[in-house]
């Protein structure tokens, strides 16, 4: 019976297809041949958008062009990158310094482009470190990480690096609550409820130079802070954070942090926090955290350990923080372009609640609270609720906006992106993803002015989408054209690491900012050689400083003798080129670290401690010219205590009498 | 099977249309295979919860219902899932007319609601379930666990009779169908 019935259904469906099959509109799940044309960028043509994609456990950030999906650059951020000498050169090592010392790896989850008046301004992109909690700022003139700040009292910086609409602040919320830094953390894990606290950091960003500083931290109950977004427009002055594990479990969170029907969205009135700071309510708390800044003039990073942070107690100062109940372990916490609607995505919830900023304000003013959670008022769910999207899909995670009244939400379990109308909360379109989508990105999709031509889905599973490569398969993004009513899948492209959040912006906002070279006359590196005439080798005890230059197609000096086993040799290589796209590389045989990659006009230093006497070739690693393969030299290393004089030269022809003897 | 058939027909029709009515458009439409990870060809890895159910001779009704409710793609996902899987005998206890009605497209939402009431997102072994524990199910409602004489009961109406680990979770075979609480 059932089989017959199903067969009948099949026939009915076939009939339906027959009627609609000839209409020009393509079925939603069809990949049409025009997809190729839509994603095609002709050789020699620029892409229309930059896409800044988090590298997840690679610790780096990658830059893709859209719609082609072409990889343009991998920017090293929190992990060492031997390719670029990042974390290996003496100049960049301080960038990875922390209160735990040099940390060569991290897990970068989210990217956020700086904004002015709620629009992407193209100056910087921020990234978060999810393991050893930090925030990085990358300059979009040089595409280099220029600053990294560590977060005290935190563990696992996940709800970060989201910003306010004029980049006044970049925030960071602790994923793991932990005992604060200034108390003894050597206590039973089971004392979580008594001793563990959650901290949220507001990092101020310099208006002109982008310099970061922790303006204040809010001390909150011990829960897991997950994601966040700033209010905008009418809700500018507020910040919203999702939090889970309000059960305060410290083991098997898979089960134990899913017990309550509702966790919370935390609403933070940061303008009020500023008032309290002005009134002197902040407490200076002892701690240790690193602040690392790369100086474009000295081409050198400096790391400073700071020892104090200002903390506001959200429980004592009653009107900074409010909890809004949100079903089942909310993950994404997204604010629409008008600033009125706050979308909480409970990853275990069967619906999507949408909260209203106006209703929240009224609820707070009228004290419509259902009680408090560890001293923080809990607003009544219905009092703050605009409405719920019913049965939208399974496992809602993240939402971006098109600026036309629609929201796009990813569903991990049902592997789809669902488009819905914010006002009437009705689903208007669905598109499958392949497979298990996490974050998504619409250019400007979390700003006041989305540029909604595409939505990109970042998937967790790619089984059978690409040629197999062993147990680990390509990480993947999928590009959909959303210029029409229906989402249309037009491209799959692999990504580095694991892509979490990403942002995209029209190329015009950034491309003209690109630095082509650094002016050699402005190079203030203490070991710069501004011209070959200034190249030299200087011994200071067992330290040997090589002031080296590189220009097409030789080093100066390229012959060095008199180095001894036990010496610390510092190759300070200045790239004399004043031309775009002409970096030089530098490598020495047996070096236990990496190469240098020196941008035009820049000086970078490789430390080398030779352990055996002998002949050590050096060469340029970045194909620079027709005679790149000639760009090489030698360093002679003699035994410790040898009396071979320290000499250096370039182009000195060998005198006949000193020809090698047997 | 059914879906493949329809898609093949649709595909042929579309191509036919392109040939006759839209000569200017040389692009042929390639229809994507409907569904998701359930279509991944992999006979080597441990079976997921759907494949465990499909491989059981006692779960033909459940498998048919999962397909009708479009839940195969979701349950082929990374999970982790705990699936309470009523046997054919358990479905046999449900009024036949009601069951047949649930298998129609008009009642698809109801069927989805019931089946999602049998799934929770987290892999929980039977021995980890505790007396009095509530589990939040995918449809948004809760079920209550009770332990009697060493047996695990759900809502006092169905008992776990066997448990099968799967790649993306665990399948607990149960002897009754769980019905979600009526909505106010």
Coordinates of C-alpha atoms in Angstrom, one line a residue, chain A residues 224-601:
Chain A
X224 CA 30.5 30.5 28.3
X225 CA 30.4 33.6 26.1
X226 CA 30.0 32.6 22.5
X227 CA 29.4 35.3 19.9
X228 CA 28.6 38.9 19.8
X229 CA 27.6 41.9 17.7
X230 CA 27.3 45.6 18.4
X231 CA 24.1 47.6 18.2
X232 CA 24.0 50.1 15.4
X233 CA 22.0 53.1 14.5
X234 CA 19.4 53.4 17.2
X235 CA 21.1 50.6 19.3
X236 CA 24.6 52.1 19.0
X237 CA 25.9 52.2 22.6
X238 CA 24.8 48.6 23.2
X239 CA 26.6 45.3 22.6
X240 CA 25.0 41.9 22.5
X241 CA 26.7 38.6 23.4
X242 CA 25.3 35.1 23.3
X243 CA 26.1 32.8 26.2
X244 CA 25.6 29.1 26.9
X245 CA 26.3 26.8 29.7
X246 CA 24.3 28.9 32.1
X247 CA 24.0 25.5 33.9
X248 CA 27.6 26.2 34.9
X249 CA 28.7 22.7 34.1
X250 CA 32.4 21.9 34.2
X251 CA 32.3 18.4 32.6
X252 CA 30.5 16.7 29.6
X253 CA 29.0 19.9 28.4
X254 CA 27.6 17.9 25.5
X255 CA 24.9 16.8 27.9
X256 CA 25.2 19.0 30.9
X257 CA 25.2 22.4 29.2
X258 CA 22.0 21.5 27.3
X259 CA 19.7 21.1 30.3
X260 CA 18.0 24.5 30.5
X261 CA 15.4 25.4 28.0
X262 CA 16.8 28.8 27.7
X263 CA 20.3 30.4 28.1
X264 CA 20.9 34.1 27.5
X265 CA 21.7 36.9 25.2
X266 CA 23.6 39.4 27.3
X267 CA 22.8 43.1 26.5
X268 CA 25.6 45.5 27.5
X269 CA 25.0 49.2 27.7
X270 CA 28.6 50.2 27.1
X271 CA 27.9 54.0 27.1
X272 CA 26.7 53.4 30.7
X273 CA 29.9 51.6 31.4
X274 CA 31.8 54.6 30.1
X275 CA 29.9 56.8 32.6
X276 CA 30.9 54.6 35.5
X277 CA 34.5 54.6 34.4
X278 CA 34.4 58.4 34.3
X279 CA 32.9 58.4 37.8
X280 CA 35.8 56.3 39.0
X281 CA 33.9 53.1 39.5
X282 CA 36.5 51.0 37.7
X283 CA 38.8 48.9 39.9
X284 CA 42.5 48.5 38.9
X285 CA 43.2 44.8 39.0
X286 CA 46.7 43.3 38.9
X287 CA 47.3 41.0 36.0
X288 CA 49.8 40.4 33.1
X289 CA 49.1 40.6 29.4
X290 CA 51.2 41.3 26.4
X291 CA 50.7 44.2 24.0
X292 CA 52.7 43.8 20.7
X293 CA 53.0 46.5 18.1
X294 CA 54.8 46.4 14.8
X295 CA 56.4 49.8 13.8
X296 CA 56.4 50.5 10.1
X297 CA 59.3 52.9 10.4
X298 CA 61.7 50.7 12.3
X299 CA 60.2 47.6 10.6
X300 CA 60.3 46.1 14.1
X301 CA 57.8 44.8 16.6
X302 CA 58.0 45.6 20.3
X303 CA 56.3 43.6 23.0
X304 CA 55.3 45.2 26.3
X305 CA 53.9 43.3 29.3
X306 CA 51.2 45.3 31.0
X307 CA 50.4 44.7 34.6
X308 CA 47.0 46.3 35.3
X309 CA 43.5 46.3 33.9
X310 CA 40.4 48.3 34.8
X311 CA 37.4 46.1 35.8
X312 CA 33.8 47.1 36.3
X313 CA 31.7 44.6 38.3
X314 CA 28.4 44.1 36.4
X315 CA 26.7 42.8 39.5
X316 CA 27.4 45.8 41.6
X317 CA 26.8 48.4 38.8
X318 CA 23.2 47.3 38.2
X319 CA 22.4 49.0 34.9
X320 CA 25.1 48.0 32.5
X321 CA 24.2 44.4 31.8
X322 CA 20.9 42.6 31.2
X323 CA 20.2 39.0 30.3
X324 CA 17.6 38.1 27.7
X325 CA 16.4 34.5 27.8
X326 CA 17.2 32.8 24.5
X327 CA 16.4 29.1 23.7
X328 CA 18.9 26.3 23.9
X329 CA 22.5 27.3 23.8
X330 CA 22.5 30.3 21.5
X331 CA 25.5 30.6 19.2
X332 CA 25.1 33.4 16.6
X333 CA 24.1 36.8 18.0
X334 CA 23.4 39.1 15.0
X335 CA 22.0 42.6 14.7
X336 CA 20.2 43.7 11.6
X337 CA 21.2 46.8 9.6
X338 CA 18.7 49.0 11.3
X339 CA 19.9 48.1 14.7
X340 CA 16.3 47.2 15.8
X341 CA 16.4 43.4 15.6
X342 CA 18.7 41.1 17.4
X343 CA 18.7 37.5 16.2
X344 CA 19.8 34.7 18.6
X345 CA 20.4 31.3 17.1
X346 CA 20.0 28.6 19.7
X347 CA 22.0 25.8 18.1
X348 CA 19.7 23.2 19.7
X349 CA 16.5 25.3 19.3
X350 CA 13.6 24.5 17.0
X351 CA 12.9 28.2 16.2
X352 CA 14.8 31.5 15.9
X353 CA 13.9 34.2 18.3
X354 CA 14.2 37.8 17.1
X355 CA 14.4 40.4 19.8
X356 CA 13.4 44.0 19.4
X357 CA 15.7 46.8 20.7
X358 CA 12.8 49.1 21.3
X359 CA 10.9 46.5 23.3
X360 CA 14.1 45.7 25.2
X361 CA 14.4 49.4 26.2
X362 CA 10.8 49.5 27.3
X363 CA 11.2 46.3 29.3
X364 CA 14.2 47.6 31.1
X365 CA 12.5 51.0 31.8
X366 CA 9.4 49.2 33.1
X367 CA 11.5 46.7 35.0
X368 CA 9.8 43.7 33.3
X369 CA 12.2 41.3 34.8
X370 CA 11.6 37.6 35.6
X371 CA 14.3 37.7 38.2
X372 CA 18.0 37.8 38.2
X373 CA 20.9 35.4 37.3
X374 CA 23.7 35.8 39.8
X375 CA 22.7 39.4 40.4
X376 CA 22.2 40.4 36.7
X377 CA 18.6 41.2 35.9
X378 CA 16.8 38.8 33.5
X379 CA 14.4 40.6 31.1
X380 CA 11.1 38.7 30.5
X381 CA 11.4 36.8 27.2
X382 CA 8.1 38.0 25.8
X383 CA 8.8 41.6 26.8
X384 CA 11.9 41.7 24.6
X385 CA 10.7 39.5 21.8
X386 CA 9.7 40.8 18.3
X387 CA 8.8 37.2 17.3
X388 CA 10.0 33.8 16.4
X389 CA 10.7 32.2 13.0
X390 CA 8.9 28.9 13.4
X391 CA 10.4 25.6 12.1
X392 CA 13.1 27.4 10.1
X393 CA 15.4 24.3 9.8
X394 CA 17.6 22.3 12.2
X395 CA 20.6 23.6 14.1
X396 CA 20.5 27.4 13.4
X397 CA 24.0 29.0 13.8
X398 CA 24.6 32.4 12.2
X399 CA 22.7 35.2 10.5
X400 CA 23.7 37.9 8.0
X401 CA 21.5 40.5 6.4
X402 CA 20.9 41.8 2.9
X403 CA 19.7 45.3 3.8
X404 CA 16.4 44.7 2.0
X405 CA 14.6 43.4 5.0
X406 CA 15.8 39.8 4.8
X407 CA 18.0 37.7 7.0
X408 CA 20.0 34.6 5.9
X409 CA 20.6 32.0 8.5
X410 CA 22.8 28.9 8.4
X411 CA 21.6 25.5 9.7
X412 CA 24.3 23.1 10.6
X413 CA 22.2 19.9 11.1
X414 CA 19.9 20.4 8.0
X415 CA 22.8 21.7 5.9
X416 CA 21.2 24.7 4.4
X417 CA 21.0 28.5 4.2
X418 CA 17.5 29.8 4.8
X419 CA 16.4 33.3 3.8
X420 CA 13.6 34.8 5.9
X421 CA 11.9 38.1 6.2
X422 CA 12.7 40.0 9.4
X423 CA 9.4 41.8 9.8
X424 CA 6.9 39.0 9.2
X425 CA 9.4 36.1 10.2
X426 CA 8.4 34.0 7.2
X427 CA 10.8 31.8 5.4
X428 CA 11.1 32.9 1.7
X429 CA 13.9 30.7 0.3
X430 CA 16.1 27.7 1.1
X431 CA 19.3 26.5 -0.4
X432 CA 21.2 23.3 0.5
X433 CA 24.9 23.5 1.4
X434 CA 27.4 20.7 0.8
X435 CA 27.7 20.0 3.8
X436 CA 27.1 21.1 7.3
X437 CA 27.5 24.9 7.0
X438 CA 28.9 26.9 9.8
X439 CA 29.3 30.6 9.2
X440 CA 28.1 32.6 6.3
X441 CA 29.1 36.0 4.8
X442 CA 27.3 38.6 2.8
X443 CA 29.6 41.6 1.8
X444 CA 28.9 44.1 4.6
X445 CA 26.3 41.6 6.0
X446 CA 26.8 42.7 9.6
X447 CA 27.1 46.4 8.8
X448 CA 24.5 49.1 8.3
X449 CA 25.0 48.9 4.5
X450 CA 25.1 45.3 3.1
X451 CA 26.2 44.9 -0.5
X452 CA 24.1 41.8 -1.0
X453 CA 25.2 40.4 -4.3
X454 CA 26.5 37.1 -2.9
X455 CA 26.3 35.0 0.2
X456 CA 29.2 32.7 0.9
X457 CA 28.6 29.5 3.0
X458 CA 31.6 28.1 4.9
X459 CA 31.2 24.4 5.3
X460 CA 32.5 22.0 7.9
X461 CA 32.3 18.8 5.9
X462 CA 33.2 18.3 2.2
X463 CA 32.9 14.5 1.7
X464 CA 32.7 13.8 -2.0
X465 CA 32.8 17.5 -3.1
X466 CA 36.5 17.4 -4.1
X467 CA 39.0 14.8 -5.2
X468 CA 39.8 12.8 -2.0
X469 CA 43.1 13.6 -0.3
X470 CA 43.2 11.0 2.5
X471 CA 41.5 11.3 5.8
X472 CA 41.4 15.1 5.8
X473 CA 39.6 16.7 2.9
X474 CA 39.6 20.2 1.6
X475 CA 37.9 22.9 3.7
X476 CA 35.4 24.7 1.6
X477 CA 33.4 27.8 0.8
X478 CA 30.3 27.9 -1.4
X479 CA 29.3 31.0 -3.3
X480 CA 25.6 31.8 -4.0
X481 CA 24.3 34.6 -6.2
X482 CA 21.6 36.3 -4.2
X483 CA 20.9 39.2 -6.6
X484 CA 17.6 37.6 -7.5
X485 CA 14.7 36.3 -5.4
X486 CA 16.3 32.8 -5.1
X487 CA 19.7 31.9 -3.9
X488 CA 21.7 30.3 -6.8
X489 CA 24.8 28.2 -6.1
X490 CA 27.5 29.2 -8.5
X491 CA 30.9 28.0 -7.1
X492 CA 32.6 25.8 -4.6
X493 CA 36.2 26.8 -3.6
X494 CA 38.6 25.3 -1.1
X495 CA 40.0 27.4 1.7
X496 CA 43.0 27.2 4.0
X497 CA 42.7 25.9 7.6
X498 CA 39.2 25.8 8.7
X499 CA 37.0 28.7 7.7
X500 CA 34.8 30.2 10.5
X501 CA 33.5 33.7 10.1
X502 CA 34.5 35.8 7.1
X503 CA 33.8 39.3 5.8
X504 CA 33.8 40.7 2.3
X505 CA 33.9 44.2 0.9
X506 CA 33.8 45.8 -2.5
X507 CA 37.4 45.9 -3.9
X508 CA 37.3 49.6 -4.4
X509 CA 37.2 50.2 -0.7
X510 CA 40.6 48.6 -0.2
X511 CA 42.5 48.2 -3.4
X512 CA 43.8 51.8 -3.7
X513 CA 45.2 51.7 -0.2
X514 CA 47.8 49.1 -1.0
X515 CA 51.4 50.0 -0.1
X516 CA 53.7 49.3 -3.0
X517 CA 57.1 49.6 -1.2
X518 CA 58.6 51.3 1.9
X519 CA 60.6 54.4 1.3
X520 CA 64.2 53.5 2.0
X521 CA 65.0 57.1 3.3
X522 CA 62.3 56.6 6.0
X523 CA 63.7 53.3 7.1
X524 CA 64.6 53.8 10.8
X525 CA 65.7 50.2 11.5
X526 CA 68.8 50.4 13.8
X527 CA 70.7 48.0 11.5
X528 CA 69.6 49.4 8.2
X529 CA 72.2 49.7 5.4
X530 CA 70.8 52.5 3.1
X531 CA 72.8 51.6 0.1
X532 CA 75.6 49.1 -0.6
X533 CA 78.3 51.6 0.5
X534 CA 76.8 51.2 4.0
X535 CA 76.9 47.4 4.0
X536 CA 79.4 46.0 6.6
X537 CA 80.1 43.3 9.1
X538 CA 80.7 44.3 12.7
X539 CA 81.8 42.0 15.6
X540 CA 80.6 42.8 19.1
X541 CA 82.1 40.0 21.3
X542 CA 80.5 36.8 20.0
X543 CA 77.8 38.7 18.2
X544 CA 78.4 39.3 14.5
X545 CA 76.1 41.9 12.9
X546 CA 75.9 41.7 9.1
X547 CA 74.5 44.9 7.6
X548 CA 73.5 43.4 4.3
X549 CA 71.7 44.8 1.3
X550 CA 69.9 43.1 -1.5
X551 CA 69.1 44.5 -4.9
X552 CA 68.7 42.8 -8.3
X553 CA 70.7 40.5 -8.4
X554 CA 73.2 40.4 -5.6
X555 CA 73.7 40.7 -1.9
X556 CA 76.3 43.0 -0.4
X557 CA 78.4 41.7 1.2
X558 CA 78.2 38.3 -0.5
X559 CA 81.5 36.9 0.8
X560 CA 82.1 36.9 4.6
X561 CA 85.0 35.3 6.4
X562 CA 86.0 35.3 10.1
X563 CA 82.8 33.9 11.6
X564 CA 83.5 31.4 14.3
X565 CA 81.7 28.5 15.8
X566 CA 79.9 29.8 18.9
X567 CA 79.1 33.2 17.3
X568 CA 75.6 34.5 17.0
X569 CA 75.3 35.9 13.5
X570 CA 72.6 38.4 12.8
X571 CA 71.9 38.9 9.1
X572 CA 70.2 42.3 8.9
X573 CA 69.0 42.3 5.3
X574 CA 67.8 45.6 3.7
X575 CA 66.0 45.3 0.5
X576 CA 67.1 48.4 -1.5
X577 CA 64.4 48.0 -4.2
X578 CA 61.9 50.8 -4.5
X579 CA 59.6 48.9 -6.9
X580 CA 56.3 47.1 -6.5
X581 CA 56.2 43.3 -6.1
X582 CA 60.0 42.9 -5.7
X583 CA 60.6 41.3 -2.4
X584 CA 63.9 39.5 -1.9
X585 CA 64.3 36.4 0.2
X586 CA 67.3 35.3 2.3
X587 CA 68.3 31.9 3.4
X588 CA 71.5 30.3 4.9
X589 CA 72.3 26.6 4.8
X590 CA 71.6 24.8 8.1
X591 CA 69.6 27.7 9.7
X592 CA 67.3 26.2 12.3
X593 CA 64.6 28.7 11.9
X594 CA 63.3 29.9 8.4
X595 CA 63.9 32.2 5.5
X596 CA 63.5 36.0 5.5
X597 CA 61.1 37.6 3.0
X598 CA 62.0 41.3 2.9
X599 CA 59.7 43.8 1.3
X600 CA 61.2 46.6 -0.8
X601 CA 62.6 49.3 1.5

